[in-house]
Amino acid sequence: MNMSLNLKEILREEMQKKTVLINPSVLNESYLPEYLLFRDEEITQITKHLGRFLSGLHPGHLLIHGPPGTGKTHVIKLVAKNYNEFTRENGINSKMIYINCKDKTYYQTVVALLHELDVNFPNRGFGVAEAVDTLTKHLKMENERYIFVFDEIDKLKKTYKDKEDPMNALIYRMSRLDELLDKDAPLLIMISNMSNIVEKIEHATMAKFTPKPIYFREYNTDELYQILLDRADHALDPSSFSKESIRYLAELIQKNERDLRWGFRVLVEAALMAKEKITKELIEEAVKIVDNDILIQVVKSLSNHQLVVLWSISFLEASSILPVTGELYQVYKLICGELGWRPRSMRHVMHYITPKMENIGLITSREKGMGRGRGKTLVFHIEENPHKILKIVEEILSERTHGKFKPNEIPELLQISFQRRR
């Protein structure tokens, strides 16, 4: 460490620095406003459905889906807050419980639900069957009628032990609770960022689940502008921004196919850089900072095998080689061999690893015919600059493998690259 640096002084300066951010928490992703613009219809629809449940009916389960950043989580949290306040105020034995499934296994999700129900159940050491059995026994003894909300169900983590898709397993088991109880089962609300989630749910699961779907459409530019302006009014010094700069940010969200969460982060970065006014130029600078930061965070969230697959696609594109299924798997296996890892099967790579990276927007794929009678293959494409991805992945994998990841020293890779470039 450079001992000439006075870290405490740096902390003090940053803490005391004048900023146009008056109430920064309003621009946090976790901030829950009292009122959500342009979601009256969805809020009313969900609340009426839950009102029927309170009347003693079981109106069926809900499936809420739509693109990221369209207010699904905020809406359900707002509804849950009011629902639980209403039942407490009126002495009604009913409660709405929210669980975020992102990066949890099926087992961890059920355990998280048990903990929310104040059931003492270990985080590890047991299987899903024991967790579900404990849940069933608890619900049989309870007089309370529950609503279980499972958010980001498409982000459930699959482990090598899982013999079935965790999302389908969760929906199916929760839907079957009515067969195990001698009374009404909890009402389920499943939330997903995937617009085509219905296609991803297996037929047998959907036949039992039979939900009422509620779709959250994307905001248009004017709606994005109004929401950003409302947040800016509450978060920033009133003299620090103009309506024109906020509208410019709304237009960038649409143009770059981003969402409101991205817009809030850009606004925070622009505000931190602004001395007096947030200008279009500052917003453009903030976009570069946020995009780079988000990309690194997304890549860091990947597992080791996902990183190797991502690196392999980037390597092929950077080497002017079409990243088709066979070529990709060849490079992936080569890297795993060098690192001493057992490679996943080609089926696992193509059915589980690459789809996850598509879902988070890192890659795209398309089918390509291989010629008459030779079937089809998948062609992959990196959405970012492949050289940039290579550098990010190499730094992350080098750190995780304590310097063992040195692709530039693998002769076979150098040979592949050289042959294709001649």
XYZ file of C-alpha atoms in Angstrom:
422
model
C 0.000 0.000 0.000
C 1.148 3.531 -0.760
C 1.733 4.815 2.784
C 1.484 8.405 1.588
C -2.261 7.859 1.103
C -4.343 9.160 3.970
C -7.349 6.844 3.751
C -9.236 8.484 6.591
C -8.875 11.842 4.918
C -10.213 10.405 1.653
C -13.209 9.004 3.560
C -13.807 12.363 5.231
C -13.617 14.272 1.939
C -16.043 11.957 0.195
C -18.418 12.012 3.157
C -18.431 15.811 3.272
C -18.409 16.413 -0.481
C -21.227 18.637 -1.648
C -23.584 16.778 -3.937
C -26.875 17.449 -5.691
C -28.200 14.187 -4.211
C -30.508 15.235 -1.391
C -32.234 11.895 -0.764
C -30.225 9.166 -2.551
C -32.245 6.262 -1.110
C -35.120 7.216 -3.453
C -32.983 6.042 -6.374
C -32.052 2.716 -4.761
C -33.382 -0.409 -6.431
C -34.823 -1.527 -3.077
C -36.764 1.723 -2.525
C -40.505 1.097 -2.324
C -42.565 4.205 -3.157
C -45.983 4.673 -1.592
C -47.498 4.937 -5.053
C -46.437 3.365 -8.349
C -47.076 5.305 -11.514
C -48.791 3.576 -14.468
C -49.525 0.318 -12.624
C -53.032 1.019 -11.283
C -54.607 -1.663 -13.470
C -52.193 -4.414 -12.386
C -52.332 -3.406 -8.694
C -56.150 -3.390 -8.733
C -56.307 -6.731 -10.528
C -53.989 -8.437 -8.023
C -55.623 -6.824 -4.975
C -59.148 -7.834 -6.076
C -57.921 -11.402 -6.555
C -56.523 -11.447 -3.004
C -59.731 -9.862 -1.690
C -61.658 -12.880 -3.011
C -59.208 -15.111 -1.147
C -59.954 -13.157 2.059
C -63.694 -13.702 1.510
C -63.144 -17.449 1.945
C -62.797 -18.440 -1.701
C -59.695 -19.893 -3.324
C -59.718 -17.956 -6.618
C -56.668 -19.791 -7.996
C -52.986 -19.006 -8.252
C -51.317 -16.071 -10.042
C -48.450 -16.002 -12.526
C -46.989 -12.507 -12.850
C -44.518 -12.096 -15.689
C -42.935 -9.486 -17.926
C -39.551 -7.928 -18.740
C -37.157 -6.795 -15.968
C -37.687 -3.314 -14.557
C -41.426 -3.158 -15.189
C -42.440 -2.911 -11.525
C -43.461 -6.517 -10.780
C -41.525 -6.815 -7.514
C -42.436 -3.314 -6.338
C -46.115 -3.926 -7.062
C -46.223 -7.219 -5.177
C -44.313 -5.767 -2.205
C -46.692 -2.804 -2.083
C -49.703 -5.133 -2.239
C -48.163 -7.432 0.425
C -47.518 -4.471 2.749
C -51.136 -3.320 2.506
C -52.532 -6.868 2.676
C -50.653 -7.705 5.886
C -51.566 -4.345 7.455
C -55.235 -4.904 6.541
C -55.379 -8.423 8.011
C -53.679 -7.303 11.251
C -55.975 -4.286 11.632
C -59.071 -6.457 11.105
C -57.990 -9.475 13.127
C -57.956 -11.804 10.098
C -55.772 -14.917 10.263
C -54.064 -14.457 6.924
C -50.565 -13.464 5.893
C -48.693 -12.836 2.648
C -45.095 -14.138 2.621
C -42.517 -13.023 0.043
C -39.507 -15.125 -1.005
C -36.955 -14.110 -3.638
C -35.656 -17.242 -5.382
C -32.715 -15.623 -7.168
C -29.553 -17.734 -6.790
C -31.270 -20.069 -4.313
C -31.599 -23.789 -4.894
C -35.015 -25.428 -4.685
C -34.086 -26.702 -1.198
C -32.855 -23.270 -0.028
C -36.108 -21.701 -1.256
C -38.299 -24.086 0.741
C -36.071 -23.586 3.809
C -36.326 -19.791 3.407
C -40.126 -20.171 3.370
C -40.010 -22.296 6.548
C -37.908 -19.646 8.276
C -40.414 -16.944 7.276
C -43.064 -19.132 8.912
C -40.887 -19.212 12.067
C -40.221 -22.935 11.652
C -36.809 -24.008 12.932
C -35.320 -26.043 10.090
C -31.581 -26.478 9.309
C -30.066 -24.763 6.281
C -28.297 -27.954 5.260
C -28.134 -31.652 6.055
C -31.609 -32.605 4.848
C -33.322 -32.996 1.476
C -36.238 -31.294 -0.236
C -38.600 -34.119 0.728
C -37.961 -33.500 4.451
C -38.360 -29.727 4.003
C -41.680 -30.086 2.157
C -42.887 -32.628 4.731
C -42.060 -30.182 7.540
C -43.912 -27.425 5.657
C -46.975 -29.644 5.234
C -47.064 -30.609 8.929
C -46.754 -26.947 9.938
C -49.583 -25.851 7.632
C -51.842 -28.627 8.949
C -51.458 -27.265 12.492
C -51.892 -23.594 11.497
C -55.252 -21.814 11.386
C -53.792 -19.020 9.260
C -54.484 -18.835 5.520
C -51.329 -17.988 3.612
C -50.328 -16.414 0.334
C -46.861 -17.520 -0.771
C -45.036 -15.236 -3.217
C -42.039 -16.677 -5.070
C -40.205 -13.971 -7.020
C -37.663 -14.530 -9.839
C -38.537 -18.224 -10.119
C -36.582 -18.417 -13.386
C -33.403 -17.521 -11.433
C -33.490 -20.641 -9.229
C -30.072 -22.267 -9.105
C -29.712 -25.816 -10.444
C -27.160 -28.084 -8.749
C -25.532 -31.251 -10.030
C -27.748 -33.233 -7.608
C -30.983 -31.962 -9.164
C -32.689 -34.544 -11.344
C -35.448 -32.137 -12.368
C -35.664 -28.478 -13.272
C -35.852 -26.586 -9.923
C -38.416 -24.059 -11.166
C -40.835 -26.741 -12.333
C -40.188 -28.776 -9.183
C -40.987 -25.815 -6.922
C -44.185 -24.868 -8.767
C -45.365 -28.489 -8.929
C -44.727 -29.294 -5.235
C -46.282 -26.040 -4.004
C -49.315 -26.579 -6.274
C -49.800 -30.072 -4.797
C -50.035 -28.842 -1.200
C -53.828 -29.008 -1.468
C -53.585 -32.807 -1.861
C -51.571 -33.074 1.352
C -53.704 -30.790 3.525
C -57.247 -31.302 4.795
C -58.077 -27.670 4.073
C -57.434 -24.928 1.501
C -53.808 -24.764 0.439
C -51.963 -21.427 0.316
C -52.582 -19.215 -2.686
C -49.421 -19.074 -4.806
C -48.033 -16.076 -6.669
C -45.140 -16.900 -8.994
C -43.173 -14.016 -10.547
C -40.794 -14.229 -13.510
C -38.845 -11.851 -15.742
C -39.324 -14.203 -18.678
C -42.064 -13.109 -21.051
C -42.294 -16.691 -22.359
C -42.390 -18.284 -18.901
C -45.535 -20.271 -19.764
C -43.553 -22.152 -22.418
C -40.862 -23.021 -19.838
C -43.306 -24.590 -17.386
C -43.836 -28.286 -18.093
C -47.283 -29.458 -19.128
C -47.824 -31.617 -16.028
C -46.800 -28.722 -13.777
C -49.015 -26.206 -15.580
C -51.987 -28.609 -15.469
C -51.764 -28.648 -11.670
C -50.764 -24.992 -11.224
C -53.416 -23.549 -13.636
C -52.660 -19.898 -12.779
C -54.269 -16.685 -13.830
C -51.519 -14.859 -15.792
C -50.899 -11.147 -15.313
C -48.489 -9.578 -17.789
C -46.504 -6.425 -17.025
C -45.822 -4.589 -20.265
C -42.771 -2.390 -20.786
C -43.100 1.329 -20.065
C -43.141 3.664 -23.069
C -40.796 6.652 -23.281
C -43.251 9.136 -21.821
C -44.002 6.842 -18.870
C -40.282 6.323 -18.246
C -39.848 10.101 -18.302
C -42.668 10.661 -15.790
C -41.312 8.008 -13.392
C -37.732 9.345 -13.632
C -38.982 12.903 -13.122
C -40.962 11.834 -10.036
C -37.889 10.145 -8.516
C -35.637 13.079 -9.428
C -38.070 15.476 -7.710
C -37.706 13.478 -4.482
C -33.999 12.608 -4.723
C -32.203 15.633 -6.196
C -31.704 19.322 -5.568
C -34.563 20.918 -7.576
C -32.155 23.306 -9.311
C -29.762 20.528 -10.393
C -31.718 19.054 -13.302
C -33.963 20.046 -16.151
C -36.915 18.225 -17.663
C -34.939 18.019 -20.908
C -32.071 16.060 -19.269
C -34.512 13.643 -17.613
C -36.347 13.094 -20.909
C -32.986 12.464 -22.592
C -32.302 9.706 -20.047
C -35.746 8.193 -20.694
C -34.997 8.150 -24.424
C -31.647 6.426 -23.748
C -33.417 3.698 -21.774
C -35.644 2.979 -24.768
C -32.876 3.324 -27.330
C -30.462 1.041 -25.444
C -33.216 -1.428 -24.463
C -32.514 -0.945 -20.761
C -34.902 -0.628 -17.826
C -35.706 1.770 -14.998
C -33.186 0.219 -12.614
C -30.473 1.075 -15.110
C -31.910 4.588 -15.441
C -31.801 5.132 -11.665
C -28.153 4.057 -11.514
C -27.245 6.381 -14.370
C -29.016 9.233 -12.598
C -27.067 8.547 -9.380
C -23.716 8.505 -11.220
C -24.562 11.710 -13.093
C -25.610 13.381 -9.821
C -22.339 12.376 -8.132
C -20.342 13.943 -10.971
C -22.451 17.089 -11.211
C -21.117 20.251 -9.595
C -24.324 22.199 -10.190
C -26.313 20.810 -13.139
C -26.956 17.348 -14.558
C -26.407 17.800 -18.281
C -26.815 15.460 -21.244
C -23.023 15.177 -21.393
C -22.861 14.045 -17.752
C -25.607 11.502 -18.382
C -23.598 10.085 -21.305
C -20.505 9.794 -19.076
C -22.599 8.125 -16.375
C -23.924 5.588 -18.917
C -20.362 4.429 -19.668
C -19.596 4.000 -15.961
C -22.806 2.085 -15.219
C -22.590 -0.161 -18.279
C -19.047 -1.208 -17.434
C -19.905 -1.751 -13.772
C -23.041 -3.775 -14.557
C -21.213 -5.977 -17.060
C -18.489 -6.850 -14.541
C -21.082 -7.622 -11.851
C -23.080 -9.840 -14.216
C -19.984 -11.787 -15.308
C -18.815 -12.162 -11.697
C -22.178 -13.742 -10.816
C -21.484 -16.676 -13.177
C -20.244 -20.071 -11.999
C -16.800 -21.307 -13.044
C -18.164 -23.519 -15.833
C -20.375 -20.695 -17.099
C -17.314 -18.443 -17.204
C -15.372 -21.005 -19.240
C -18.251 -21.321 -21.729
C -18.476 -17.526 -22.001
C -14.719 -17.286 -22.498
C -14.872 -20.006 -25.184
C -17.523 -18.158 -27.207
C -15.567 -14.897 -26.881
C -12.341 -16.615 -27.905
C -13.938 -18.080 -31.027
C -15.497 -14.757 -32.067
C -12.261 -12.867 -31.389
C -10.441 -15.470 -33.522
C -12.949 -15.003 -36.385
C -14.260 -18.546 -35.867
C -18.014 -19.119 -35.989
C -18.989 -20.234 -32.432
C -21.101 -23.262 -33.331
C -21.948 -26.034 -30.864
C -19.056 -28.350 -31.772
C -16.348 -25.678 -31.832
C -17.588 -24.178 -28.573
C -17.628 -27.514 -26.761
C -14.137 -28.369 -28.058
C -12.643 -25.177 -26.581
C -14.655 -25.549 -23.357
C -13.360 -29.118 -22.816
C -9.818 -28.005 -23.559
C -9.939 -25.273 -20.897
C -11.517 -27.618 -18.332
C -8.750 -30.149 -19.001
C -6.051 -27.533 -18.453
C -7.647 -26.493 -15.161
C -8.128 -30.081 -14.016
C -11.907 -29.780 -13.974
C -14.321 -32.465 -15.122
C -16.209 -30.915 -18.053
C -19.991 -30.950 -18.096
C -21.623 -32.961 -20.892
C -22.433 -31.214 -24.173
C -26.129 -31.649 -23.382
C -25.670 -29.890 -20.016
C -23.737 -27.028 -21.623
C -26.342 -26.509 -24.351
C -29.472 -27.072 -22.213
C -28.509 -25.410 -18.948
C -25.392 -23.234 -19.177
C -25.918 -21.303 -22.422
C -29.675 -20.688 -21.818
C -28.883 -18.979 -18.483
C -26.395 -16.663 -20.197
C -29.024 -15.912 -22.837
C -31.560 -15.082 -20.133
C -29.262 -12.466 -18.603
C -28.421 -10.999 -22.003
C -24.741 -11.947 -22.345
C -25.161 -14.085 -25.463
C -27.677 -14.922 -28.167
C -28.076 -18.090 -30.205
C -29.695 -19.110 -33.456
C -30.161 -22.370 -35.316
C -28.139 -23.024 -38.460
C -28.588 -25.842 -40.943
C -25.488 -27.982 -41.531
C -26.484 -29.089 -44.993
C -28.859 -31.657 -46.431
C -29.279 -34.602 -44.086
C -26.778 -33.282 -41.542
C -29.230 -31.682 -39.128
C -28.836 -28.352 -37.357
C -26.419 -26.714 -34.963
C -26.530 -23.643 -32.731
C -24.523 -20.524 -33.515
C -23.677 -18.319 -30.543
C -22.916 -14.614 -30.441
C -21.476 -12.386 -27.699
C -23.566 -9.251 -27.207
C -20.568 -7.264 -25.900
C -17.143 -6.745 -27.449
C -15.542 -10.240 -27.289
C -12.089 -8.818 -26.477
C -13.579 -6.937 -23.526
C -15.326 -10.095 -22.276
C -12.114 -12.112 -22.645
C -10.240 -9.658 -20.431
C -12.959 -9.585 -17.740
C -13.350 -13.393 -17.638
C -9.579 -13.968 -17.601
C -9.176 -11.670 -14.587
C -12.029 -13.368 -12.693
C -10.936 -16.940 -13.485
C -7.292 -16.150 -12.764
C -8.322 -14.899 -9.324
C -10.584 -17.897 -8.660
C -7.947 -20.439 -9.783
C -5.071 -18.650 -8.025
C -3.349 -17.852 -11.311
C -3.797 -21.280 -12.956
C -5.962 -19.884 -15.772
C -3.423 -18.899 -18.455
C -5.099 -19.388 -21.850
C -2.265 -17.657 -23.700
C 0.003 -20.543 -22.692
C -2.227 -23.360 -23.975
C -0.635 -24.656 -27.240
C -3.856 -26.123 -28.616
C -5.669 -22.789 -28.297
C -2.812 -20.939 -29.943
C -2.863 -23.483 -32.768
C -6.638 -23.122 -33.274
C -6.348 -19.354 -33.393
C -3.335 -19.419 -35.704
C -4.870 -21.878 -38.177
C -8.087 -19.910 -38.484
C -6.303 -16.601 -38.941
C -3.956 -17.741 -41.740
